[in-house]
Each structure stands twice: as structure tokens, then as C-alpha cells.
């Protein structure tokens, strides 16, 4: 199994960086994992801004040469892992900009006349690891679980990725946030996944 980790936090010396390290360490001990690639969106100054004009058209995003390497990473991966914080009830704009550009028509999905679009990333699975300052119950009770609806239903299921696992960790800035147990849980998951 090939795993692409899309890391979205401004630096790696952080709690999100610790989760990234646990993902890669768990994968390193798992015989079912062949290779892991880490894409650090902030680290490589990914430009999340969509630009459309007379020479750069939305309908051509699936063949934009500036995004070819990222498309190849997605095609290569059997499992996509997203590591990011929850800011204002949603993933960072950097991650959403990556999604806006990479999950384009004729690459991630295909329109069909009179029918729902066909997801072109079938057979892949995804894991979303998110951290937040507030309690883990905040998105469920105050936001009607908008984060999971966005990531799973509106995005990943739409492009054909039906198997999605969530780790949503709240109270991460609290001294009683059980950070070590949460990090160990992620490590054990990636140490033992088989698909």
C-alpha cells in the first residue's frame, strides 16, 4: 500500500507535526505499507489561490502542468492521509485551496449528462487527522458535524473515495488534553492498517 500524507500546518515543530511523525513512524513498522510520501503544503509554499483568466481556464485544471506532480502523487497513492487543524470549524484555507485545484473535473470526477458525476478516484481510501483547541464535541453539537460532512460527503465521497476514517482530537491546547494517548492511538492505527 502506498500512502500520501498531505500535511497542512505552518511548521512541523508543533502538535500537528507530532501527529505527522506518528503517522510515518507507524507506517514504517507496518509490513503492508510499501511507501509513504509526505506533501508539506506550507513547507513547499503551495499556492492555494485559484486563478482563472483567458489563458488559464477552469475546464483545463485537470491538465495544468503546474499541478502535474500533485496529480501523480494522488494517482500513486492507495490511501490519502490529511493532517491539519480545525480553524473556525473547517480545515485551513491552504488545504481547501489544494483540494480546489487538485480535485478537478476530468481528474477526480467526470460529469455525466443527467446523472450524478462519476468519481474517478475509486478504490482509494482516506484518513483525516484533525486537531482543535475546543472540545471534540464542539463540531458535532454546534456545527452539525460540518467538518465531516465537508470532507467525507461533499468531497471524498464525491470523487469516489468511500472509505474515510476520522480522528478528531479536541482540547489539544489543554494540559489535560491527553495528547500522548492521542498520539499513541494514531501510531497504533498506522502500525496495523492493512488497506
GROMACS .gro file of N, CA, C and O in nm, residues 83-192:
model
  440
   83UNK      N    1  -0.348   1.564   0.748
   83UNK     CA    2  -0.318   1.606   0.885
   83UNK      C    3  -0.330   1.758   0.888
   83UNK      O    4  -0.257   1.827   0.817
   84UNK      N    5  -0.421   1.809   0.972
   84UNK     CA    6  -0.449   1.953   0.971
   84UNK      C    7  -0.523   1.994   1.098
   84UNK      O    8  -0.587   1.912   1.163
   85UNK      N    9  -0.519   2.124   1.130
   85UNK     CA   10  -0.600   2.175   1.241
   85UNK      C   11  -0.740   2.212   1.191
   85UNK      O   12  -0.761   2.230   1.071
   86UNK      N   13  -0.832   2.225   1.284
   86UNK     CA   14  -0.964   2.281   1.254
   86UNK      C   15  -0.959   2.428   1.298
   86UNK      O   16  -0.937   2.457   1.416
   87UNK      N   17  -0.975   2.517   1.203
   87UNK     CA   18  -0.978   2.660   1.230
   87UNK      C   19  -1.115   2.712   1.189
   87UNK      O   20  -1.156   2.694   1.074
   88UNK      N   21  -1.186   2.775   1.279
   88UNK     CA   22  -1.319   2.829   1.251
   88UNK      C   23  -1.413   2.722   1.197
   88UNK      O   24  -1.491   2.745   1.103
   89UNK      N   25  -1.403   2.602   1.250
   89UNK     CA   26  -1.494   2.495   1.215
   89UNK      C   27  -1.466   2.425   1.084
   89UNK      O   28  -1.547   2.343   1.039
   90UNK      N   29  -1.350   2.452   1.024
   90UNK     CA   30  -1.318   2.390   0.896
   90UNK      C   31  -1.167   2.376   0.880
   90UNK      O   32  -1.091   2.437   0.954
   91UNK      N   33  -1.121   2.298   0.781
   91UNK     CA   34  -0.978   2.286   0.756
   91UNK      C   35  -0.918   2.420   0.712
   91UNK      O   36  -0.991   2.508   0.665
   92UNK      N   37  -0.786   2.435   0.720
   92UNK     CA   38  -0.722   2.560   0.677
   92UNK      C   39  -0.746   2.589   0.529
   92UNK      O   40  -0.760   2.498   0.447
   93UNK      N   41  -0.745   2.717   0.496
   93UNK     CA   42  -0.762   2.760   0.356
   93UNK      C   43  -0.657   2.697   0.265
   93UNK      O   44  -0.684   2.668   0.149
   94UNK      N   45  -0.537   2.675   0.318
   94UNK     CA   46  -0.430   2.613   0.239
   94UNK      C   47  -0.474   2.475   0.190
   94UNK      O   48  -0.456   2.441   0.072
   95UNK      N   49  -0.532   2.394   0.278
   95UNK     CA   50  -0.578   2.261   0.238
   95UNK      C   51  -0.696   2.270   0.142
   95UNK      O   52  -0.702   2.198   0.042
   96UNK      N   53  -0.788   2.361   0.170
   96UNK     CA   54  -0.903   2.376   0.080
   96UNK      C   55  -0.860   2.424  -0.058
   96UNK      O   56  -0.916   2.383  -0.159
   97UNK      N   57  -0.757   2.509  -0.064
   97UNK     CA   58  -0.704   2.553  -0.193
   97UNK      C   59  -0.640   2.439  -0.271
   97UNK      O   60  -0.652   2.430  -0.393
   98UNK      N   61  -0.572   2.350  -0.199
   98UNK     CA   62  -0.515   2.230  -0.263
   98UNK      C   63  -0.628   2.145  -0.321
   98UNK      O   64  -0.622   2.101  -0.436
   99UNK      N   65  -0.731   2.124  -0.243
   99UNK     CA   66  -0.845   2.044  -0.288
   99UNK      C   67  -0.914   2.110  -0.407
   99UNK      O   68  -0.947   2.044  -0.506
  100UNK      N   69  -0.936   2.242  -0.399
  100UNK     CA   70  -0.999   2.314  -0.510
  100UNK      C   71  -0.927   2.290  -0.641
  100UNK      O   72  -0.990   2.275  -0.746
  101UNK      N   73  -0.795   2.288  -0.637
  101UNK     CA   74  -0.718   2.277  -0.760
  101UNK      C   75  -0.695   2.133  -0.805
  101UNK      O   76  -0.694   2.104  -0.924
  102UNK      N   77  -0.676   2.043  -0.709
  102UNK     CA   78  -0.642   1.906  -0.747
  102UNK      C   79  -0.763   1.819  -0.774
  102UNK      O   80  -0.759   1.730  -0.858
  103UNK      N   81  -0.871   1.840  -0.704
  103UNK     CA   82  -0.988   1.755  -0.722
  103UNK      C   83  -1.076   1.815  -0.832
  103UNK      O   84  -1.192   1.848  -0.813
  104UNK      N   85  -1.017   1.826  -0.949
  104UNK     CA   86  -1.078   1.894  -1.063
  104UNK      C   87  -1.156   1.796  -1.151
  104UNK      O   88  -1.129   1.675  -1.153
  105UNK      N   89  -1.249   1.853  -1.224
  105UNK     CA   90  -1.326   1.776  -1.323
  105UNK      C   91  -1.231   1.712  -1.424
  105UNK      O   92  -1.131   1.772  -1.464
  106UNK      N   93  -1.260   1.591  -1.463
  106UNK     CA   94  -1.183   1.510  -1.557
  106UNK      C   95  -1.053   1.456  -1.498
  106UNK      O   96  -0.977   1.390  -1.567
  107UNK      N   97  -1.028   1.485  -1.370
  107UNK     CA   98  -0.921   1.417  -1.298
  107UNK      C   99  -0.979   1.342  -1.179
  107UNK      O  100  -0.960   1.221  -1.165
  108UNK      N  101  -1.051   1.410  -1.092
  108UNK     CA  102  -1.107   1.348  -0.972
  108UNK      C  103  -1.250   1.301  -0.993
  108UNK      O  104  -1.297   1.212  -0.923
  109UNK      N  105  -1.319   1.362  -1.086
  109UNK     CA  106  -1.457   1.321  -1.118
  109UNK      C  107  -1.487   1.357  -1.263
  109UNK      O  108  -1.415   1.435  -1.326
  110UNK      N  109  -1.593   1.296  -1.313
  110UNK     CA  110  -1.635   1.320  -1.452
  110UNK      C  111  -1.784   1.346  -1.454
  110UNK      O  112  -1.862   1.269  -1.398
  111UNK      N  113  -1.822   1.456  -1.517
  111UNK     CA  114  -1.965   1.488  -1.530
  111UNK      C  115  -2.031   1.389  -1.625
  111UNK      O  116  -1.970   1.343  -1.722
  112UNK      N  117  -2.156   1.356  -1.594
  112UNK     CA  118  -2.235   1.267  -1.680
  112UNK      C  119  -2.369   1.334  -1.705
  112UNK      O  120  -2.431   1.385  -1.612
  113UNK      N  121  -2.414   1.334  -1.828
  113UNK     CA  122  -2.540   1.401  -1.863
  113UNK      C  123  -2.657   1.345  -1.785
  113UNK      O  124  -2.685   1.225  -1.789
  114UNK      N  125  -2.726   1.434  -1.715
  114UNK     CA  126  -2.847   1.396  -1.643
  114UNK      C  127  -2.826   1.306  -1.522
  114UNK      O  128  -2.921   1.265  -1.459
  115UNK      N  129  -2.701   1.275  -1.490
  115UNK     CA  130  -2.671   1.187  -1.377
  115UNK      C  131  -2.575   1.257  -1.282
  115UNK      O  132  -2.515   1.359  -1.314
  116UNK      N  133  -2.559   1.198  -1.164
  116UNK     CA  134  -2.457   1.248  -1.072
  116UNK      C  135  -2.320   1.224  -1.133
  116UNK      O  136  -2.300   1.125  -1.206
  117UNK      N  137  -2.224   1.310  -1.105
  117UNK     CA  138  -2.088   1.287  -1.158
  117UNK      C  139  -2.031   1.154  -1.111
  117UNK      O  140  -2.068   1.102  -1.006
  118UNK      N  141  -1.941   1.101  -1.191
  118UNK     CA  142  -1.872   0.976  -1.158
  118UNK      C  143  -1.740   1.009  -1.090
  118UNK      O  144  -1.658   1.083  -1.145
  119UNK      N  145  -1.718   0.955  -0.971
  119UNK     CA  146  -1.590   0.972  -0.902
  119UNK      C  147  -1.482   0.891  -0.970
  119UNK      O  148  -1.501   0.772  -0.997
  120UNK      N  149  -1.370   0.953  -0.999
  120UNK     CA  150  -1.261   0.886  -1.070
  120UNK      C  151  -1.150   0.836  -0.977
  120UNK      O  152  -1.053   0.779  -1.025
  121UNK      N  153  -1.165   0.858  -0.847
  121UNK     CA  154  -1.063   0.813  -0.753
  121UNK      C  155  -1.111   0.692  -0.674
  121UNK      O  156  -1.070   0.669  -0.560
  122UNK      N  157  -1.196   0.611  -0.736
  122UNK     CA  158  -1.250   0.491  -0.672
  122UNK      C  159  -1.136   0.396  -0.634
  122UNK      O  160  -1.036   0.389  -0.702
  123UNK      N  161  -1.158   0.324  -0.525
  123UNK     CA  162  -1.060   0.225  -0.481
  123UNK      C  163  -0.961   0.281  -0.380
  123UNK      O  164  -0.890   0.205  -0.315
  124UNK      N  165  -0.954   0.411  -0.369
  124UNK     CA  166  -0.866   0.472  -0.270
  124UNK      C  167  -0.942   0.488  -0.139
  124UNK      O  168  -1.064   0.487  -0.136
  125UNK      N  169  -0.869   0.506  -0.031
  125UNK     CA  170  -0.929   0.535   0.099
  125UNK      C  171  -0.862   0.659   0.155
  125UNK      O  172  -0.761   0.706   0.102
  126UNK      N  173  -0.919   0.713   0.263
  126UNK     CA  174  -0.865   0.836   0.320
  126UNK      C  175  -0.875   0.833   0.472
  126UNK      O  176  -0.962   0.767   0.529
  127UNK      N  177  -0.783   0.905   0.536
  127UNK     CA  178  -0.784   0.926   0.680
  127UNK      C  179  -0.768   1.076   0.703
  127UNK      O  180  -0.679   1.139   0.644
  128UNK      N  181  -0.853   1.133   0.786
  128UNK     CA  182  -0.845   1.274   0.822
  128UNK      C  183  -0.809   1.284   0.970
  128UNK      O  184  -0.884   1.236   1.056
  129UNK      N  185  -0.694   1.343   0.999
  129UNK     CA  186  -0.649   1.362   1.137
  129UNK      C  187  -0.651   1.512   1.163
  129UNK      O  188  -0.574   1.588   1.103
  130UNK      N  189  -0.742   1.553   1.251
  130UNK     CA  190  -0.756   1.697   1.276
  130UNK      C  191  -0.747   1.727   1.425
  130UNK      O  192  -0.784   1.645   1.510
  131UNK      N  193  -0.694   1.845   1.455
  131UNK     CA  194  -0.679   1.890   1.592
  131UNK      C  195  -0.755   2.022   1.609
  131UNK      O  196  -0.772   2.097   1.512
  132UNK      N  197  -0.801   2.047   1.730
  132UNK     CA  198  -0.867   2.175   1.757
  132UNK      C  199  -0.845   2.215   1.902
  132UNK      O  200  -0.821   2.130   1.988
  133UNK      N  201  -0.854   2.343   1.925
  133UNK     CA  202  -0.838   2.397   2.060
  133UNK      C  203  -0.958   2.362   2.147
  133UNK      O  204  -0.944   2.327   2.263
  134UNK      N  205  -1.079   2.373   2.089
  134UNK     CA  206  -1.201   2.347   2.165
  134UNK      C  207  -1.223   2.199   2.187
  134UNK      O  208  -1.149   2.114   2.137
  135UNK      N  209  -1.328   2.165   2.261
  135UNK     CA  210  -1.358   2.024   2.287
  135UNK      C  211  -1.398   1.950   2.159
  135UNK      O  212  -1.451   2.010   2.066
  136UNK      N  213  -1.373   1.821   2.157
  136UNK     CA  214  -1.403   1.739   2.039
  136UNK      C  215  -1.552   1.739   2.006
  136UNK      O  216  -1.591   1.715   1.892
  137UNK      N  217  -1.636   1.766   2.105
  137UNK     CA  218  -1.781   1.767   2.081
  137UNK      C  219  -1.829   1.896   2.014
  137UNK      O  220  -1.941   1.902   1.966
  138UNK      N  221  -1.743   1.998   2.010
  138UNK     CA  222  -1.785   2.126   1.954
  138UNK      C  223  -1.839   2.115   1.810
  138UNK      O  224  -1.948   2.164   1.781
  139UNK      N  225  -1.766   2.049   1.717
  139UNK     CA  226  -1.818   2.041   1.580
  139UNK      C  227  -1.950   1.965   1.571
  139UNK      O  228  -2.036   1.998   1.490
  140UNK      N  229  -1.966   1.864   1.655
  140UNK     CA  230  -2.088   1.782   1.649
  140UNK      C  231  -2.210   1.861   1.695
  140UNK      O  232  -2.312   1.864   1.627
  141UNK      N  233  -2.198   1.929   1.808
  141UNK     CA  234  -2.315   1.995   1.865
  141UNK      C  235  -2.340   2.136   1.812
  141UNK      O  236  -2.454   2.177   1.796
  142UNK      N  237  -2.233   2.210   1.783
  142UNK     CA  238  -2.252   2.349   1.741
  142UNK      C  239  -2.250   2.368   1.591
  142UNK      O  240  -2.303   2.465   1.538
  143UNK      N  241  -2.187   2.277   1.519
  143UNK     CA  242  -2.173   2.294   1.374
  143UNK      C  243  -2.238   2.181   1.296
  143UNK      O  244  -2.212   2.165   1.177
  144UNK      N  245  -2.320   2.101   1.361
  144UNK     CA  246  -2.387   1.988   1.293
  144UNK      C  247  -2.289   1.900   1.217
  144UNK      O  248  -2.317   1.851   1.109
  145UNK      N  249  -2.171   1.883   1.274
  145UNK     CA  250  -2.068   1.798   1.216
  145UNK      C  251  -2.028   1.844   1.075
  145UNK      O  252  -1.997   1.763   0.988
  146UNK      N  253  -2.027   1.975   1.054
  146UNK     CA  254  -2.000   2.031   0.921
  146UNK      C  255  -1.864   1.988   0.866
  146UNK      O  256  -1.850   1.965   0.746
  147UNK      N  257  -1.765   1.973   0.953
  147UNK     CA  258  -1.632   1.933   0.907
  147UNK      C  259  -1.634   1.796   0.841
  147UNK      O  260  -1.583   1.776   0.731
  148UNK      N  261  -1.696   1.698   0.909
  148UNK     CA  262  -1.703   1.564   0.849
  148UNK      C  263  -1.791   1.562   0.725
  148UNK      O  264  -1.760   1.491   0.628
  149UNK      N  265  -1.900   1.637   0.727
  149UNK     CA  266  -1.986   1.644   0.609
  149UNK      C  267  -1.908   1.699   0.490
  149UNK      O  268  -1.913   1.646   0.379
  150UNK      N  269  -1.831   1.805   0.515
  150UNK     CA  270  -1.749   1.864   0.409
  150UNK      C  271  -1.648   1.764   0.355
  150UNK      O  272  -1.641   1.738   0.234
  151UNK      N  273  -1.567   1.707   0.444
  151UNK     CA  274  -1.458   1.621   0.400
  151UNK      C  275  -1.506   1.489   0.342
  151UNK      O  276  -1.454   1.443   0.241
  152UNK      N  277  -1.605   1.427   0.406
  152UNK     CA  278  -1.648   1.294   0.360
  152UNK      C  279  -1.750   1.302   0.248
  152UNK      O  280  -1.727   1.252   0.138
  153UNK      N  281  -1.862   1.365   0.275
  153UNK     CA  282  -1.972   1.362   0.177
  153UNK      C  283  -1.951   1.456   0.060
  153UNK      O  284  -1.966   1.419  -0.055
  154UNK      N  285  -1.919   1.582   0.091
  154UNK     CA  286  -1.910   1.682  -0.016
  154UNK      C  287  -1.784   1.667  -0.100
  154UNK      O  288  -1.782   1.706  -0.216
  155UNK      N  289  -1.679   1.609  -0.043
  155UNK     CA  290  -1.554   1.599  -0.116
  155UNK      C  291  -1.513   1.456  -0.150
  155UNK      O  292  -1.517   1.415  -0.265
  156UNK      N  293  -1.475   1.379  -0.049
  156UNK     CA  294  -1.414   1.250  -0.075
  156UNK      C  295  -1.511   1.150  -0.139
  156UNK      O  296  -1.476   1.083  -0.237
  157UNK      N  297  -1.633   1.140  -0.087
  157UNK     CA  298  -1.731   1.050  -0.150
  157UNK      C  299  -1.762   1.094  -0.292
  157UNK      O  300  -1.780   1.011  -0.382
  158UNK      N  301  -1.767   1.224  -0.314
  158UNK     CA  302  -1.799   1.280  -0.447
  158UNK      C  303  -1.699   1.234  -0.553
  158UNK      O  304  -1.736   1.210  -0.667
  159UNK      N  305  -1.571   1.221  -0.514
  159UNK     CA  306  -1.469   1.181  -0.611
  159UNK      C  307  -1.443   1.030  -0.609
  159UNK      O  308  -1.349   0.982  -0.671
  160UNK      N  309  -1.527   0.956  -0.537
  160UNK     CA  310  -1.519   0.810  -0.541
  160UNK      C  311  -1.451   0.746  -0.422
  160UNK      O  312  -1.441   0.624  -0.414
  161UNK      N  313  -1.402   0.825  -0.327
  161UNK     CA  314  -1.335   0.770  -0.208
  161UNK      C  315  -1.441   0.747  -0.102
  161UNK      O  316  -1.487   0.842  -0.038
  162UNK      N  317  -1.481   0.622  -0.086
  162UNK     CA  318  -1.592   0.589   0.004
  162UNK      C  319  -1.546   0.552   0.145
  162UNK      O  320  -1.619   0.570   0.240
  163UNK      N  321  -1.427   0.497   0.159
  163UNK     CA  322  -1.377   0.456   0.290
  163UNK      C  323  -1.297   0.571   0.351
  163UNK      O  324  -1.186   0.601   0.306
  164UNK      N  325  -1.357   0.637   0.451
  164UNK     CA  326  -1.294   0.754   0.515
  164UNK      C  327  -1.297   0.735   0.666
  164UNK      O  328  -1.401   0.710   0.725
  165UNK      N  329  -1.181   0.749   0.728
  165UNK     CA  330  -1.166   0.737   0.874
  165UNK      C  331  -1.131   0.874   0.930
  165UNK      O  332  -1.049   0.946   0.873
  166UNK      N  333  -1.194   0.911   1.042
  166UNK     CA  334  -1.167   1.039   1.106
  166UNK      C  335  -1.105   1.019   1.244
  166UNK      O  336  -1.151   0.936   1.321
  167UNK      N  337  -1.002   1.099   1.273
  167UNK     CA  338  -0.951   1.118   1.407
  167UNK      C  339  -0.966   1.268   1.434
  167UNK      O  340  -0.893   1.348   1.376
  168UNK      N  341  -1.062   1.305   1.517
  168UNK     CA  342  -1.084   1.445   1.552
  168UNK      C  343  -1.048   1.463   1.698
  168UNK      O  344  -1.116   1.410   1.785
  169UNK      N  345  -0.940   1.535   1.722
  169UNK     CA  346  -0.890   1.550   1.858
  169UNK      C  347  -0.913   1.691   1.908
  169UNK      O  348  -0.860   1.788   1.852
  170UNK      N  349  -0.992   1.704   2.015
  170UNK     CA  350  -1.020   1.833   2.075
  170UNK      C  351  -0.939   1.857   2.200
  170UNK      O  352  -0.866   1.769   2.247
  171UNK      N  353  -0.952   1.977   2.254
  171UNK     CA  354  -0.883   2.020   2.376
  171UNK      C  355  -0.732   2.001   2.366
  171UNK      O  356  -0.666   1.967   2.464
  172UNK      N  357  -0.677   2.025   2.249
  172UNK     CA  358  -0.536   1.995   2.227
  172UNK      C  359  -0.441   2.097   2.288
  172UNK      O  360  -0.322   2.070   2.298
  173UNK      N  361  -0.491   2.212   2.332
  173UNK     CA  362  -0.405   2.309   2.399
  173UNK      C  363  -0.418   2.301   2.551
  173UNK      O  364  -0.355   2.377   2.623
  174UNK      N  365  -0.498   2.207   2.598
  174UNK     CA  366  -0.520   2.191   2.742
  174UNK      C  367  -0.414   2.100   2.803
  174UNK      O  368  -0.371   2.002   2.740
  175UNK      N  369  -0.375   2.130   2.925
  175UNK     CA  370  -0.282   2.043   2.996
  175UNK      C  371  -0.344   1.905   3.021
  175UNK      O  372  -0.274   1.807   3.043
  176UNK      N  373  -0.477   1.899   3.019
  176UNK     CA  374  -0.548   1.771   3.039
  176UNK      C  375  -0.600   1.716   2.906
  176UNK      O  376  -0.697   1.641   2.903
  177UNK      N  377  -0.536   1.752   2.795
  177UNK     CA  378  -0.583   1.713   2.663
  177UNK      C  379  -0.547   1.572   2.620
  177UNK      O  380  -0.581   1.528   2.511
  178UNK      N  381  -0.475   1.498   2.704
  178UNK     CA  382  -0.437   1.359   2.675
  178UNK      C  383  -0.363   1.346   2.541
  178UNK      O  384  -0.388   1.254   2.463
  179UNK      N  385  -0.274   1.441   2.516
  179UNK     CA  386  -0.203   1.442   2.388
  179UNK      C  387  -0.125   1.314   2.363
  179UNK      O  388  -0.126   1.259   2.252
  180UNK      N  389  -0.057   1.263   2.466
  180UNK     CA  390   0.025   1.142   2.448
  180UNK      C  391  -0.061   1.024   2.408
  180UNK      O  392  -0.025   0.949   2.315
  181UNK      N  393  -0.177   1.007   2.472
  181UNK     CA  394  -0.266   0.895   2.438
  181UNK      C  395  -0.319   0.910   2.294
  181UNK      O  396  -0.331   0.811   2.222
  182UNK      N  397  -0.348   1.031   2.254
  182UNK     CA  398  -0.400   1.055   2.119
  182UNK      C  399  -0.292   1.028   2.014
  182UNK      O  400  -0.319   0.969   1.909
  183UNK      N  401  -0.171   1.070   2.043
  183UNK     CA  402  -0.060   1.042   1.952
  183UNK      C  403  -0.037   0.892   1.940
  183UNK      O  404  -0.016   0.839   1.830
  184UNK      N  405  -0.040   0.821   2.052
  184UNK     CA  406  -0.022   0.675   2.051
  184UNK      C  407  -0.133   0.606   1.973
  184UNK      O  408  -0.108   0.506   1.903
  185UNK      N  409  -0.255   0.657   1.985
  185UNK     CA  410  -0.368   0.597   1.911
  185UNK      C  411  -0.346   0.605   1.759
  185UNK      O  412  -0.370   0.508   1.686
  186UNK      N  413  -0.298   0.719   1.713
  186UNK     CA  414  -0.269   0.735   1.570
  186UNK      C  415  -0.154   0.644   1.529
  186UNK      O  416  -0.160   0.577   1.425
  187UNK      N  417  -0.049   0.636   1.610
  187UNK     CA  418   0.064   0.548   1.580
  187UNK      C  419   0.017   0.404   1.566
  187UNK      O  420   0.050   0.335   1.469
  188UNK      N  421  -0.062   0.356   1.662
  188UNK     CA  422  -0.109   0.216   1.659
  188UNK      C  423  -0.197   0.189   1.537
  188UNK      O  424  -0.190   0.082   1.476
  189UNK      N  425  -0.278   0.286   1.500
  189UNK     CA  426  -0.365   0.269   1.382
  189UNK      C  427  -0.279   0.247   1.257
  189UNK      O  428  -0.303   0.153   1.180
  190UNK      N  429  -0.179   0.332   1.236
  190UNK     CA  430  -0.098   0.319   1.114
  190UNK      C  431   0.000   0.202   1.122
  190UNK      O  432   0.040   0.149   1.019
  191UNK      N  433   0.030   0.159   1.240
  191UNK     CA  434   0.116   0.042   1.258
  191UNK      C  435   0.042  -0.085   1.215
  191UNK      O  436   0.106  -0.182   1.174
  192UNK      N  437  -0.091  -0.082   1.221
  192UNK     CA  438  -0.167  -0.205   1.197
  192UNK      C  439  -0.260  -0.203   1.076
  192UNK      O  440  -0.318  -0.306   1.044
   0.00000   0.00000   0.00000
